[in-house]
Amino acid sequence: MKTLNTRAIVLAAGKSSRFKTNRSKLLYSVCGQPMILYTIKLLKNLGIPTTVVVGYQADEIKKLIKDSAFKVDFISQKELLGTGNAVAITKKTWDKDNILVMNGDGPLLTEEIIEELLYSHNNSGAVVTFLSSHSMNPEGYGRVIRDGKHVSIIEERNLTDEQKFVTLINSGIYLFKKNFLQDNIDNIQLDSIKKEYYLTDLIKMASDQALKVKTIPVPYDNVRGVNTLEELWAVEQIKRSQIIKHWMTQGVRFELAQSIHIDWDVEIGIGSYIGTGVHIIRGTKIGSNCTINAFCIIDNCKIDDNSYIHSHTVVQDSKIGKNSHVGPFARLRNNVLIGNNVNIGNFVEIKNSEIADDSSAKHLTYLGDSKIGKNVNIGAGTITCNYDGVNKHRTEIKDGVFIGSNNTLVAPVVIEKDAYTAAGSTITKDVPKESLAIARARQENKVGYAKKLKNKNKKETESSVSSSVHKEKRSKLNFVGAVKPKSAQNL
Ligand code: UD1
Ligand code: CA
């Protein structure tokens, strides 16, 4: 019943000139999802067949929509002649009795609101029903102007000084009876100032013909449009706080929630704790009772239950098992698989490597293109030399191995089970199982020589100080005042 014989037309051809970035605003992400996909997915979920009008940067927009696995019809708007023209060119796709027209730049809309719109429209006999809203700062929006029973929408630049104070705005979401659209869409006149056809003129045209126009007021935060980067920021803050509130209801604790970035497709288990300034993005899944401490970035990762990511750690495209610790100041990237009960400590970088259960690399280490078994200890300062300037090579360290501190492991190299390497070794050959590898210069002790050396150095220093004039010039620090961005100086 829900879709009530409706086709949707989504307007996505505009040039986004107020964005000032030379990129369609509809391609910009809100909490990790391109803006246009909020509208598209909403229509997909409601099962409403959809036509999308594309023009500016059409290829990128079409690709995004195709990748979202919702089959829509695309119509190209050759000349960007305004929203009235954008709807007019979709005429041949009007195969339902009701036509739902939506701007592509309203990512906060909900399915419930569209269901309410469909329901009230069909029970009212109106030729058009549109969503309106009260905004305390209505600048930029078309205003809903009433004169007795007569309703019209007047665009910002055409408002009288008095009308500018009207706070009821047009949301850009309308449900038309197809017959009304067919009879009137070609009668919209070109706006003499903007040289565009305004879809909103249809409201006045219906009222002029004494046809019924219905308005449903809805919360402003559901219909905010995005014309500028500032509005994108405002909309994203709202979306982000909705996401955070949702996870709070699911038992996730956020420290300083307003500082946390979290994408729409992230999942977090109950009892987990997210610290100040953390970014959790691109479909990351965090288990229950995990801690992600302050200023971590967790990007496209899976972290299992009870794991602890210490502050200032960056983890990308990787998986971490249960009860493991990573950081502080660690970096894991490019397909790192960490097992259970693993300890990765400070200043450790791991790339494209697998580290099995109960192993640890606690300090100042680089592990690249490596496979590390269970119960392995990697000593402080260990480096895998995985790159010979041309190719990357693998290091394999099998179960139970102990790598002493400050080792360089020149790949390709295999350290077999339960082997031991001495501190300071440069390992260039495979190490057999249960063996000790020592690969460093042998130490020599010269007994009593230190004292002799000290006296010799002392004498040399005394003679050089007395014979020279010690001059030290300190250059004065020359601070140049920081230049503020031009526009900020005028604030
Ligand atoms: C529009 C409404 C305004 C309303 C506001 C709500 C008109 C004339 N004005 O203004 O009353 O308050 O939305 O957010 O409709 N587009 C095209 N082809 C074009 C021009 C625009 O497809 O030739 C698309 C844009 O990509 C965008 C949508 O239509 O997704 C709306 O265009 P936009 O320029 O944002 O309209 P507003 O000025 O916000
Ligand atoms: Ca807009």
Coordinates of C-alpha atoms and ligand atoms in Angstrom, one line a residue:
M1 CA 0.0 0.0 0.0
K2 CA 2.7 2.4 1.0
T3 CA 3.9 3.7 -2.3
L4 CA 0.3 4.4 -3.6
N5 CA 1.0 4.4 -7.3
T6 CA 3.9 6.8 -7.1
R7 CA 7.0 7.5 -9.2
A8 CA 9.8 9.7 -7.7
I9 CA 11.8 12.3 -9.6
V10 CA 15.1 13.2 -7.9
L11 CA 16.7 16.4 -9.1
A12 CA 20.5 16.0 -9.2
A13 CA 21.7 18.0 -12.2
G14 CA 22.5 21.4 -10.5
K15 CA 25.9 23.0 -10.7
S16 CA 26.3 23.6 -7.0
S17 CA 27.7 27.1 -7.6
R18 CA 27.2 28.1 -4.0
F19 CA 29.6 25.3 -2.9
K20 CA 32.5 27.1 -4.7
T21 CA 34.4 23.9 -5.1
N22 CA 33.9 23.0 -8.7
R23 CA 32.4 19.7 -7.6
S24 CA 28.8 18.7 -7.4
K25 CA 27.7 19.0 -3.7
L26 CA 25.7 15.7 -4.2
L27 CA 29.1 13.8 -4.4
Y28 CA 30.1 15.1 -1.0
S29 CA 29.8 12.7 1.9
V30 CA 27.7 13.1 5.0
C31 CA 29.0 10.8 7.7
G32 CA 30.7 8.6 5.1
Q33 CA 27.9 8.4 2.5
P34 CA 27.6 10.6 -0.6
M35 CA 24.7 13.0 -0.1
I36 CA 22.7 11.8 -3.1
L37 CA 22.7 8.3 -1.8
Y38 CA 20.6 9.3 1.2
T39 CA 17.7 10.2 -1.0
I40 CA 18.3 7.2 -3.4
K41 CA 18.4 4.7 -0.6
L42 CA 15.3 6.1 1.1
L43 CA 13.3 5.6 -2.2
K44 CA 14.8 2.2 -2.6
N45 CA 13.7 1.2 0.9
L46 CA 10.2 2.5 0.2
G47 CA 10.1 0.6 -3.1
I48 CA 9.3 3.7 -5.2
P49 CA 10.4 3.6 -8.8
T50 CA 12.7 6.5 -9.5
T51 CA 13.9 8.8 -12.2
V52 CA 17.1 10.8 -11.5
V53 CA 17.8 14.0 -13.4
V54 CA 21.5 14.4 -14.0
G55 CA 23.6 17.1 -15.7
Y56 CA 26.6 18.6 -13.9
Q57 CA 29.2 15.8 -13.3
A58 CA 26.6 13.3 -14.4
D59 CA 29.0 10.4 -14.8
E60 CA 30.2 10.4 -11.2
I61 CA 26.6 10.7 -9.9
K62 CA 25.4 7.9 -12.2
K63 CA 28.2 5.7 -11.1
L64 CA 27.5 6.2 -7.4
I65 CA 23.8 5.4 -7.9
K66 CA 24.5 2.3 -10.0
D67 CA 26.9 1.0 -7.4
S68 CA 24.2 1.4 -4.8
A69 CA 22.3 -1.4 -6.5
F70 CA 19.1 0.5 -7.1
K71 CA 18.0 0.5 -10.7
V72 CA 16.7 4.0 -11.6
D73 CA 16.0 5.7 -14.9
F74 CA 18.4 8.5 -15.7
I75 CA 17.4 11.6 -17.7
S76 CA 20.0 14.1 -18.8
Q77 CA 19.3 17.8 -18.4
K78 CA 21.4 19.4 -21.2
E79 CA 20.9 23.0 -20.1
L80 CA 20.6 23.7 -16.4
L81 CA 17.4 25.8 -16.7
G82 CA 16.2 25.3 -13.2
T83 CA 14.1 22.9 -11.2
G84 CA 10.9 23.4 -13.4
N85 CA 12.8 22.5 -16.5
A86 CA 14.5 19.5 -14.7
V87 CA 11.0 18.0 -13.9
A88 CA 9.6 18.9 -17.3
I89 CA 12.2 16.8 -19.2
T90 CA 11.2 13.6 -17.2
K91 CA 7.7 13.6 -18.7
K92 CA 8.1 10.4 -20.5
T93 CA 8.8 8.5 -17.3
W94 CA 5.6 9.6 -15.6
D95 CA 4.0 6.1 -15.5
K96 CA 2.2 6.5 -12.1
D97 CA -0.7 8.6 -10.9
N98 CA 1.4 10.5 -8.4
I99 CA 4.8 12.1 -9.0
L100 CA 7.0 12.7 -6.0
V101 CA 9.6 15.4 -6.7
M102 CA 12.6 15.7 -4.4
N103 CA 15.7 17.8 -4.4
G104 CA 18.8 15.7 -4.2
D105 CA 20.4 17.9 -1.4
G106 CA 18.3 16.9 1.6
P107 CA 20.1 14.0 3.4
L108 CA 18.2 14.2 6.7
L109 CA 14.8 13.2 5.4
T110 CA 13.1 10.0 6.8
E111 CA 11.0 7.3 5.3
E112 CA 8.3 8.0 7.9
I113 CA 7.9 11.6 6.6
I114 CA 7.5 10.4 3.0
E115 CA 5.0 7.8 4.1
E116 CA 3.0 10.5 5.9
L117 CA 3.2 12.7 2.7
L118 CA 1.9 9.9 0.5
Y119 CA -0.9 9.0 3.0
S120 CA -2.2 12.6 3.5
H121 CA -2.0 13.5 -0.1
N122 CA -4.1 10.6 -1.2
N123 CA -6.7 11.3 1.4
S124 CA -7.0 15.0 0.7
G125 CA -7.8 15.4 -3.0
A126 CA -5.0 18.0 -3.3
V127 CA -3.3 18.3 -6.7
V128 CA -0.1 19.0 -4.9
T129 CA 1.0 18.4 -1.3
F130 CA 4.4 19.7 -0.3
L131 CA 6.5 19.6 2.9
S132 CA 7.1 22.9 4.6
S133 CA 8.9 23.9 7.8
H134 CA 9.5 26.7 10.2
S135 CA 13.1 28.0 10.2
M136 CA 14.4 30.7 12.4
N137 CA 16.9 31.5 9.8
P138 CA 15.0 31.1 6.5
E139 CA 17.4 33.0 4.3
G140 CA 18.0 31.2 1.0
Y141 CA 14.8 29.2 1.0
G142 CA 11.6 29.8 -1.0
R143 CA 8.9 31.1 1.5
V144 CA 5.4 29.8 1.7
I145 CA 3.2 32.9 1.3
R146 CA -0.5 32.7 2.1
D147 CA -3.2 35.1 1.3
G148 CA -6.5 33.7 2.5
K149 CA -6.8 30.4 0.8
H150 CA -4.3 31.3 -1.9
V151 CA -0.8 29.8 -1.5
S152 CA 2.4 30.5 -3.4
I153 CA 6.1 29.9 -3.0
I154 CA 8.3 32.9 -3.6
E155 CA 12.0 32.5 -4.0
E156 CA 14.4 34.4 -1.8
R157 CA 15.5 36.9 -4.5
N158 CA 11.9 37.7 -5.4
L159 CA 10.7 38.4 -1.8
T160 CA 9.5 41.8 -0.7
D161 CA 11.2 43.2 2.4
E162 CA 8.1 42.2 4.4
Q163 CA 8.0 38.7 3.0
K164 CA 11.6 38.2 4.0
F165 CA 10.4 37.9 7.6
V166 CA 8.2 34.9 6.8
T167 CA 9.7 31.8 8.5
L168 CA 7.7 29.1 6.8
I169 CA 10.0 27.6 4.1
N170 CA 9.5 25.3 1.2
S171 CA 11.4 22.1 1.7
G172 CA 11.7 21.1 -2.0
I173 CA 9.7 17.9 -1.6
Y174 CA 6.4 17.8 -3.4
L175 CA 3.8 15.2 -4.4
F176 CA 1.9 16.0 -7.5
K177 CA -1.1 14.4 -9.2
K178 CA 0.3 13.4 -12.6
N179 CA -2.6 15.0 -14.5
F180 CA -2.0 18.4 -12.9
L181 CA 1.7 18.2 -13.7
Q182 CA 1.0 17.3 -17.3
D183 CA -1.5 20.2 -17.7
N184 CA 0.8 22.8 -16.2
I185 CA 4.5 22.0 -16.3
D186 CA 5.0 23.6 -19.7
N187 CA 3.2 26.8 -18.6
I188 CA 5.9 27.8 -16.1
Q189 CA 7.4 31.1 -17.2
L190 CA 11.1 31.8 -17.3
D191 CA 12.1 33.9 -14.2
S192 CA 13.4 37.2 -15.6
I193 CA 16.1 37.6 -12.9
K194 CA 17.6 34.1 -12.7
K195 CA 16.7 33.0 -16.2
E196 CA 15.4 29.7 -14.8
Y197 CA 12.1 27.9 -14.7
Y198 CA 11.0 27.6 -11.1
L199 CA 9.2 24.4 -10.2
T200 CA 7.8 26.3 -7.2
D201 CA 5.6 28.4 -9.6
L202 CA 3.3 25.4 -9.9
I203 CA 2.0 26.1 -6.3
K204 CA 0.7 29.5 -7.3
M205 CA -0.6 28.1 -10.6
A206 CA -2.7 25.5 -8.7
S207 CA -4.0 28.1 -6.3
D208 CA -4.8 30.5 -9.2
Q209 CA -7.0 27.7 -10.7
A210 CA -8.7 27.2 -7.3
L211 CA -7.2 23.7 -7.1
K212 CA -6.4 22.3 -3.7
V213 CA -2.8 22.7 -2.4
K214 CA -1.9 21.0 0.8
T215 CA 1.1 21.7 3.0
I216 CA 2.5 19.4 5.7
P217 CA 4.8 21.1 8.2
V218 CA 7.7 18.9 9.3
P219 CA 10.7 19.4 11.6
Y220 CA 13.3 21.7 10.0
D221 CA 16.1 19.3 10.9
N222 CA 14.6 16.7 8.6
V223 CA 14.4 18.9 5.5
R224 CA 17.5 21.1 5.7
G225 CA 18.9 21.7 2.2
V226 CA 22.6 21.9 1.5
N227 CA 23.6 24.7 -0.7
T228 CA 26.9 25.8 1.0
L229 CA 29.8 24.1 2.7
E230 CA 28.5 25.6 6.0
E231 CA 25.2 23.9 5.5
L232 CA 27.0 20.7 4.7
W233 CA 28.8 21.0 8.1
A234 CA 25.5 21.7 9.9
V235 CA 23.7 18.7 8.3
E236 CA 26.7 16.4 9.0
Q237 CA 26.7 17.5 12.7
I238 CA 23.0 16.6 13.0
K239 CA 23.5 13.2 11.2
R240 CA 26.5 12.4 13.3
S241 CA 24.7 13.2 16.6
Q242 CA 21.8 11.0 15.5
I243 CA 24.3 8.2 14.9
I244 CA 26.0 8.7 18.2
K245 CA 22.7 8.9 20.1
H246 CA 21.7 5.6 18.4
W247 CA 24.8 3.8 19.7
M248 CA 24.3 5.4 23.1
T249 CA 20.9 3.6 23.3
Q250 CA 22.8 0.4 22.4
G251 CA 25.1 0.6 25.4
V252 CA 28.1 2.4 23.9
R253 CA 29.8 5.1 26.0
F254 CA 31.2 8.2 24.2
E255 CA 33.6 10.5 26.0
L256 CA 33.2 14.1 24.7
A257 CA 30.7 12.9 22.1
Q258 CA 30.8 16.2 20.2
S259 CA 34.4 15.5 19.2
I260 CA 33.9 12.1 17.7
H261 CA 33.5 11.3 14.0
I262 CA 31.5 8.2 13.2
D263 CA 30.2 7.0 9.8
W264 CA 26.7 5.8 9.1
D265 CA 27.8 2.2 8.4
V266 CA 29.9 1.7 11.6
E267 CA 28.8 -0.9 14.2
I268 CA 29.8 -0.9 17.9
G269 CA 29.1 -3.6 20.5
I270 CA 27.6 -3.1 23.9
G271 CA 29.8 -1.9 26.8
S272 CA 32.4 -0.4 24.5
Y273 CA 34.0 3.0 25.2
I274 CA 35.0 5.6 22.6
G275 CA 37.4 8.3 23.7
T276 CA 37.7 12.0 22.7
G277 CA 38.4 12.9 19.1
V278 CA 38.2 9.3 17.8
H279 CA 37.3 8.7 14.1
I280 CA 35.6 5.5 13.4
I281 CA 34.9 5.3 9.7
R282 CA 34.2 3.3 6.5
G283 CA 32.1 0.4 7.8
T284 CA 34.3 -0.4 10.8
K285 CA 32.9 -3.0 13.2
I286 CA 33.8 -2.9 16.8
G287 CA 32.9 -5.8 19.2
S288 CA 31.6 -5.5 22.7
N289 CA 33.6 -4.2 25.7
C290 CA 36.2 -2.7 23.6
T291 CA 38.0 0.5 24.4
I292 CA 39.1 3.0 21.7
N293 CA 41.1 5.7 23.5
A294 CA 41.5 9.3 22.6
F295 CA 42.5 10.4 19.1
C296 CA 42.5 7.1 17.4
I297 CA 41.5 6.6 13.8
I298 CA 39.9 3.3 13.0
D299 CA 39.2 3.1 9.3
N300 CA 37.5 0.0 7.6
C301 CA 38.5 -2.4 10.4
K302 CA 37.1 -5.2 12.4
I303 CA 38.0 -5.3 16.1
D304 CA 36.7 -8.2 18.2
D305 CA 35.4 -8.2 21.8
N306 CA 37.4 -7.0 24.7
S307 CA 40.2 -5.4 22.7
Y308 CA 41.9 -2.2 23.7
I309 CA 43.2 0.4 21.3
H310 CA 45.4 2.9 23.2
S311 CA 45.4 6.6 22.3
H312 CA 46.8 8.1 19.1
T313 CA 46.7 4.8 17.1
V314 CA 45.8 4.6 13.5
V315 CA 44.4 1.3 12.2
Q316 CA 43.3 1.0 8.5
D317 CA 41.9 -1.9 6.5
S318 CA 42.8 -4.4 9.2
K319 CA 41.4 -7.0 11.7
I320 CA 42.2 -7.3 15.4
G321 CA 41.1 -10.4 17.4
K322 CA 39.8 -10.6 21.0
N323 CA 41.6 -9.4 24.1
S324 CA 44.3 -7.7 22.2
H325 CA 46.1 -4.4 22.9
V326 CA 47.3 -2.0 20.2
G327 CA 49.1 1.3 20.8
P328 CA 49.6 4.0 22.0
F329 CA 51.0 5.6 18.8
A330 CA 50.8 2.5 16.7
R331 CA 50.0 2.3 13.0
L332 CA 48.5 -0.8 11.3
R333 CA 47.7 -0.6 7.7
N334 CA 47.0 -2.5 4.5
N335 CA 45.5 -5.8 5.6
V336 CA 47.0 -6.5 9.0
L337 CA 45.5 -9.5 10.7
I338 CA 46.0 -9.6 14.5
G339 CA 45.0 -12.6 16.5
N340 CA 43.7 -13.0 20.0
N341 CA 45.7 -11.9 23.1
V342 CA 48.2 -10.0 21.0
N343 CA 50.2 -7.1 22.3
I344 CA 51.2 -4.4 19.9
G345 CA 52.9 -1.5 21.8
N346 CA 54.0 2.0 21.2
F347 CA 55.6 3.3 18.0
V348 CA 55.0 0.0 16.2
E349 CA 54.1 0.1 12.5
I350 CA 52.7 -3.0 10.9
K351 CA 51.8 -3.4 7.2
N352 CA 50.3 -6.3 5.3
S353 CA 51.1 -8.8 8.0
E354 CA 49.6 -11.5 10.0
I355 CA 50.3 -11.9 13.7
A356 CA 48.9 -15.0 15.4
D357 CA 47.5 -15.4 19.0
D358 CA 49.5 -14.6 22.1
S359 CA 52.4 -12.8 20.3
S360 CA 53.8 -9.4 21.1
A361 CA 55.8 -6.6 19.5
K362 CA 55.8 -4.0 22.2
H363 CA 58.2 -1.2 21.2
L364 CA 59.5 0.7 18.2
T365 CA 59.2 -1.9 15.5
Y366 CA 58.4 -2.2 11.8
L367 CA 56.8 -5.4 10.5
G368 CA 56.0 -5.3 6.8
D369 CA 54.9 -8.2 4.5
S370 CA 55.4 -10.7 7.3
K371 CA 53.7 -13.8 8.8
I372 CA 54.2 -14.2 12.5
G373 CA 53.2 -17.3 14.4
K374 CA 51.8 -17.9 17.9
N375 CA 53.6 -17.0 21.0
V376 CA 56.3 -15.0 19.3
N377 CA 58.1 -12.2 21.0
I378 CA 59.5 -9.4 18.8
G379 CA 62.1 -7.4 20.7
A380 CA 62.2 -3.6 20.8
G381 CA 63.6 -1.9 17.7
T382 CA 63.1 -4.9 15.3
I383 CA 62.8 -4.1 11.6
T384 CA 61.8 -6.3 8.7
C385 CA 63.7 -5.2 5.7
N386 CA 61.0 -6.1 3.2
Y387 CA 62.0 -3.8 0.3
D388 CA 65.2 -4.1 -1.8
G389 CA 64.5 -1.0 -3.8
V390 CA 62.6 -2.9 -6.5
N391 CA 60.6 -5.7 -5.0
K392 CA 58.9 -6.5 -1.7
H393 CA 59.8 -9.7 0.1
R394 CA 58.2 -11.7 3.0
T395 CA 59.5 -12.5 6.4
E396 CA 58.1 -15.6 8.2
I397 CA 58.5 -16.1 11.9
K398 CA 57.1 -19.3 13.2
D399 CA 55.5 -20.2 16.5
G400 CA 57.4 -19.8 19.7
V401 CA 60.2 -17.7 18.2
F402 CA 62.0 -15.1 20.3
I403 CA 63.5 -12.2 18.2
G404 CA 66.0 -10.3 20.3
S405 CA 66.0 -6.5 20.5
N406 CA 67.3 -4.3 17.6
N407 CA 67.2 -7.1 15.0
T408 CA 67.1 -6.4 11.3
L409 CA 65.4 -9.3 9.4
V410 CA 66.5 -9.1 5.8
A411 CA 63.7 -10.6 3.7
P412 CA 63.0 -13.1 2.3
V413 CA 63.9 -14.9 5.4
V414 CA 62.3 -17.6 7.6
I415 CA 62.8 -18.1 11.3
E416 CA 61.7 -21.6 12.1
K417 CA 59.8 -22.7 15.2
D418 CA 61.1 -22.0 18.7
A419 CA 64.3 -20.4 17.3
Y420 CA 66.0 -17.5 19.1
T421 CA 67.9 -14.6 17.7
A422 CA 70.4 -12.6 19.7
A423 CA 69.9 -8.9 20.3
G424 CA 71.5 -6.6 17.6
S425 CA 71.5 -9.3 14.9
T426 CA 71.2 -8.7 11.2
I427 CA 69.5 -11.9 10.1
T428 CA 70.1 -12.6 6.4
K429 CA 69.8 -16.4 6.4
D430 CA 67.0 -18.7 7.5
V431 CA 67.2 -19.8 11.1
P432 CA 66.6 -23.6 11.7
K433 CA 64.1 -24.6 14.4
E434 CA 65.1 -24.4 18.1
S435 CA 68.4 -22.7 17.0
L436 CA 70.1 -19.6 18.3
A437 CA 71.2 -17.1 15.6
I438 CA 73.8 -14.5 16.5
A439 CA 74.7 -12.1 13.7
R440 CA 76.6 -9.2 15.1
A441 CA 80.3 -8.2 15.5
R442 CA 81.9 -10.0 18.5
Q443 CA 82.7 -7.7 21.4
E444 CA 86.3 -7.2 22.5
N445 CA 87.2 -5.8 26.0
K446 CA 90.5 -3.9 26.5
V447 CA 91.1 -4.0 30.2
G448 CA 92.2 -0.7 31.8
Y449 CA 92.2 1.2 28.5
A450 CA 89.2 3.5 29.4
K451 CA 91.2 5.4 32.1
K452 CA 94.1 6.0 29.7
L453 CA 91.8 7.2 27.0
K454 CA 90.1 9.7 29.4
N455 CA 93.4 11.3 30.5
K456 CA 94.5 11.7 26.9
N457 CA 91.3 13.4 25.9
K458 CA 91.5 15.8 28.9
K459 CA 95.0 17.0 27.9
E460 CA 94.0 17.7 24.3
T461 CA 91.0 19.7 25.3
E462 CA 92.9 22.0 27.8
S463 CA 95.5 22.9 25.1
S464 CA 93.0 23.8 22.5
V465 CA 90.8 26.1 24.8
S466 CA 93.8 28.2 25.9
S467 CA 95.0 28.8 22.4
S468 CA 91.8 30.0 20.8
V469 CA 89.3 32.8 21.4
H470 CA 85.9 31.3 21.6
K471 CA 83.4 33.3 19.8
E472 CA 79.8 32.4 19.7
K473 CA 77.2 34.4 17.8
R474 CA 73.7 33.6 18.3
S475 CA 71.4 34.6 15.5
K476 CA 68.5 36.5 16.7
L477 CA 65.2 34.7 16.2
N478 CA 63.3 36.7 13.7
F479 CA 59.6 36.1 14.3
V480 CA 57.3 37.1 11.5
G481 CA 53.7 37.7 12.5
A482 CA 51.4 34.9 11.1
V483 CA 49.3 36.1 8.2
K484 CA 45.6 35.4 8.8
P485 CA 43.4 34.2 5.9
K486 CA 42.3 37.4 4.2
S487 CA 38.6 36.9 4.7
A488 CA 39.0 36.2 8.4
Q489 CA 40.6 39.7 8.9
N490 CA 37.3 41.3 8.1
L491 CA 35.2 39.4 10.6
Ligands
UD1_1 C1 14.9 25.0 -4.0 C2 13.5 25.7 -4.2 C3 13.2 26.5 -2.9 C4 13.3 25.6 -1.7 C5 14.7 24.8 -1.6 C6 14.7 23.8 -0.6 C7 13.2 26.1 -6.5 C8 13.1 27.1 -7.6 N1 13.5 26.5 -5.3 O1 15.8 26.1 -4.0 O2 11.9 27.0 -2.9 O3 13.1 26.3 -0.5 O4 15.0 24.2 -2.9 O5 15.9 23.2 -0.3 O6 13.0 24.9 -6.8 N2 18.7 21.1 -10.0 C9 18.6 20.5 -11.2 N3 18.6 21.2 -12.4 C10 18.6 22.6 -12.3 C11 18.7 23.2 -11.1 C12 18.7 22.5 -9.9 O7 18.5 19.2 -11.3 O8 18.6 23.2 -13.4 C13 18.7 20.3 -8.8 C14 19.9 20.5 -7.9 O9 21.0 19.6 -8.2 C15 19.3 20.3 -6.5 C16 17.9 20.6 -6.6 O10 17.6 20.6 -8.0 O11 19.5 18.9 -6.1 C17 17.5 21.9 -6.0 O12 18.3 23.0 -6.6 P1 18.9 24.1 -5.7 O13 19.7 25.0 -6.6 O14 19.6 23.5 -4.5 O15 17.6 24.9 -5.2 P2 17.4 25.9 -4.1 O16 18.0 27.2 -4.5 O17 17.9 25.3 -2.8
CA2 CA 19.0 23.4 -2.3

